[in-house]
GROMACS .gro file of C-alpha atoms in nm:
model
  155
    1UNK     CA    1  12.708  13.179   9.100
    2UNK     CA    2  12.538  12.851   9.023
    3UNK     CA    3  12.177  12.766   8.957
    4UNK     CA    4  11.922  12.583   9.169
    5UNK     CA    5  11.807  12.231   9.075
    6UNK     CA    6  11.562  11.968   9.198
    7UNK     CA    7  11.729  11.807   9.505
    8UNK     CA    8  11.576  11.469   9.413
    9UNK     CA    9  11.840  11.451   9.141
   10UNK     CA   10  12.098  11.378   9.413
   11UNK     CA   11  11.882  11.237   9.692
   12UNK     CA   12  11.778  10.943   9.474
   13UNK     CA   13  12.135  10.851   9.371
   14UNK     CA   14  12.373  10.615   9.549
   15UNK     CA   15  12.618  10.892   9.637
   16UNK     CA   16  12.823  10.953   9.948
   17UNK     CA   17  12.703  11.220  10.186
   18UNK     CA   18  12.917  11.396  10.443
   19UNK     CA   19  12.770  11.441  10.790
   20UNK     CA   20  12.918  11.733  10.985
   21UNK     CA   21  12.870  11.741  11.362
   22UNK     CA   22  12.994  11.949  11.655
   23UNK     CA   23  13.165  11.834  11.971
   24UNK     CA   24  13.398  11.947  12.247
   25UNK     CA   25  13.688  11.860  12.018
   26UNK     CA   26  13.547  12.086  11.743
   27UNK     CA   27  13.372  12.010  11.414
   28UNK     CA   28  13.390  11.660  11.269
   29UNK     CA   29  13.294  11.519  10.931
   30UNK     CA   30  13.200  11.161  10.840
   31UNK     CA   31  13.117  11.004  10.501
   32UNK     CA   32  12.786  10.817  10.512
   33UNK     CA   33  12.536  10.634  10.297
   34UNK     CA   34  12.188  10.779  10.314
   35UNK     CA   35  11.823  10.732  10.231
   36UNK     CA   36  11.578  11.016  10.165
   37UNK     CA   37  11.238  10.914  10.296
   38UNK     CA   38  10.940  11.089  10.456
   39UNK     CA   39  11.097  11.433  10.415
   40UNK     CA   40  11.412  11.335  10.604
   41UNK     CA   41  11.758  11.204  10.533
   42UNK     CA   42  11.838  10.881  10.722
   43UNK     CA   43  12.195  10.764  10.786
   44UNK     CA   44  12.305  10.438  10.951
   45UNK     CA   45  12.501  10.440  11.275
   46UNK     CA   46  12.545  10.247  11.596
   47UNK     CA   47  12.498  10.332  11.961
   48UNK     CA   48  12.877  10.367  12.009
   49UNK     CA   49  12.930  10.574  11.693
   50UNK     CA   50  13.111  10.903  11.762
   51UNK     CA   51  12.865  11.096  11.542
   52UNK     CA   52  12.578  10.958  11.752
   53UNK     CA   53  12.746  11.071  12.075
   54UNK     CA   54  12.808  11.420  11.935
   55UNK     CA   55  12.451  11.453  11.804
   56UNK     CA   56  12.306  11.344  12.137
   57UNK     CA   57  12.504  11.625  12.303
   58UNK     CA   58  12.437  11.884  12.030
   59UNK     CA   59  12.189  11.792  11.753
   60UNK     CA   60  12.296  12.070  11.516
   61UNK     CA   61  12.446  11.926  11.200
   62UNK     CA   62  12.490  11.964  10.826
   63UNK     CA   63  12.485  11.711  10.545
   64UNK     CA   64  12.652  11.776  10.211
   65UNK     CA   65  12.602  11.566   9.898
   66UNK     CA   66  12.801  11.630   9.581
   67UNK     CA   67  12.798  11.478   9.235
   68UNK     CA   68  13.122  11.561   9.056
   69UNK     CA   69  13.214  11.438   8.708
   70UNK     CA   70  13.524  11.624   8.595
   71UNK     CA   71  13.523  11.490   8.240
   72UNK     CA   72  13.157  11.575   8.179
   73UNK     CA   73  13.185  11.907   8.361
   74UNK     CA   74  12.915  11.824   8.615
   75UNK     CA   75  12.928  11.972   8.964
   76UNK     CA   76  12.609  11.957   9.172
   77UNK     CA   77  12.601  12.038   9.542
   78UNK     CA   78  12.315  11.980   9.787
   79UNK     CA   79  12.331  12.108  10.143
   80UNK     CA   80  12.095  12.022  10.427
   81UNK     CA   81  12.104  12.187  10.770
   82UNK     CA   82  11.913  12.135  11.091
   83UNK     CA   83  11.887  11.934  11.410
   84UNK     CA   84  11.921  11.558  11.389
   85UNK     CA   85  11.775  11.293  11.612
   86UNK     CA   86  11.906  10.945  11.682
   87UNK     CA   87  11.648  10.672  11.626
   88UNK     CA   88  11.647  10.303  11.710
   89UNK     CA   89  11.735  10.102  11.399
   90UNK     CA   90  11.440  10.030  11.172
   91UNK     CA   91  11.539   9.709  10.990
   92UNK     CA   92  11.299   9.764  10.698
   93UNK     CA   93  11.425  10.118  10.640
   94UNK     CA   94  11.788  10.002  10.670
   95UNK     CA   95  11.720   9.732  10.409
   96UNK     CA   96  11.582   9.998  10.172
   97UNK     CA   97  11.897  10.206  10.232
   98UNK     CA   98  12.122   9.906  10.167
   99UNK     CA   99  11.924   9.820   9.856
  100UNK     CA  100  11.998  10.166   9.719
  101UNK     CA  101  12.373  10.097   9.739
  102UNK     CA  102  12.399   9.718   9.708
  103UNK     CA  103  12.115   9.651   9.464
  104UNK     CA  104  11.764   9.515   9.514
  105UNK     CA  105  11.858   9.145   9.536
  106UNK     CA  106  11.955   9.072   9.896
  107UNK     CA  107  12.083   8.728   9.794
  108UNK     CA  108  12.362   8.906   9.603
  109UNK     CA  109  12.474   9.123   9.895
  110UNK     CA  110  12.816   9.038  10.035
  111UNK     CA  111  12.743   8.815  10.339
  112UNK     CA  112  13.062   8.924  10.516
  113UNK     CA  113  12.963   9.290  10.483
  114UNK     CA  114  12.614   9.225  10.622
  115UNK     CA  115  12.746   9.014  10.913
  116UNK     CA  116  13.030   9.247  11.010
  117UNK     CA  117  12.954   9.602  10.895
  118UNK     CA  118  12.589   9.657  10.798
  119UNK     CA  119  12.432   9.432  11.061
  120UNK     CA  120  12.061   9.473  10.996
  121UNK     CA  121  11.932   9.328  11.324
  122UNK     CA  122  12.205   9.465  11.552
  123UNK     CA  123  12.044   9.577  11.882
  124UNK     CA  124  12.301   9.860  11.895
  125UNK     CA  125  12.203   9.977  11.547
  126UNK     CA  126  12.078  10.335  11.515
  127UNK     CA  127  11.968  10.567  11.239
  128UNK     CA  128  12.045  10.935  11.233
  129UNK     CA  129  11.744  11.130  11.109
  130UNK     CA  130  11.769  11.484  10.979
  131UNK     CA  131  11.453  11.661  10.869
  132UNK     CA  132  11.629  11.966  10.722
  133UNK     CA  133  11.537  12.313  10.840
  134UNK     CA  134  11.717  12.450  10.536
  135UNK     CA  135  11.804  12.286  10.207
  136UNK     CA  136  11.994  12.444   9.920
  137UNK     CA  137  12.116  12.335   9.582
  138UNK     CA  138  12.392  12.476   9.367
  139UNK     CA  139  12.458  12.366   9.009
  140UNK     CA  140  12.791  12.495   8.884
  141UNK     CA  141  12.814  12.250   8.594
  142UNK     CA  142  12.969  12.500   8.359
  143UNK     CA  143  13.334  12.494   8.454
  144UNK     CA  144  13.414  12.308   8.130
  145UNK     CA  145  13.134  12.428   7.904
  146UNK     CA  146  13.134  12.800   7.987
  147UNK     CA  147  12.799  12.972   8.034
  148UNK     CA  148  12.607  12.676   7.889
  149UNK     CA  149  12.545  12.429   8.170
  150UNK     CA  150  12.660  12.070   8.123
  151UNK     CA  151  12.374  11.954   8.344
  152UNK     CA  152  12.093  11.880   8.312
  153UNK     CA  153  12.144  11.718   7.974
  154UNK     CA  154  11.928  11.855   7.699
  155UNK     CA  155  11.649  11.627   7.578
   0.00000   0.00000   0.00000
């Protein structure tokens, strides 16, 4: 079995999360960008997003975040579980989320991407908020190094 670690190690990184939801058609999984703020994980969406529709019908969900570096032997897993809510888009929070992935200088963000995909002021924009009821970490960064963990690096 792995070892626990500080979840901030993954929550602060620009990693992909996977949002798992439930619906009449069964479980579904979607890759998402995220922001950890105010004790919750925030994920962008839109009013017509299928994850939003499923969460409005059944708010139970799970979010998984993994950092995997095969060469370095790093495998960190963070799982969050609970009931999500769908919030009206908060432009300032969405900018902070985008800054995490695109960098702090908005002038350098791809204008096409902002106009067509990550529309900050879209009236249909939503944010999925999950304040986890359970959170677990699992560090199994020893698959290359044996019993000595490859992560965290020694100082």
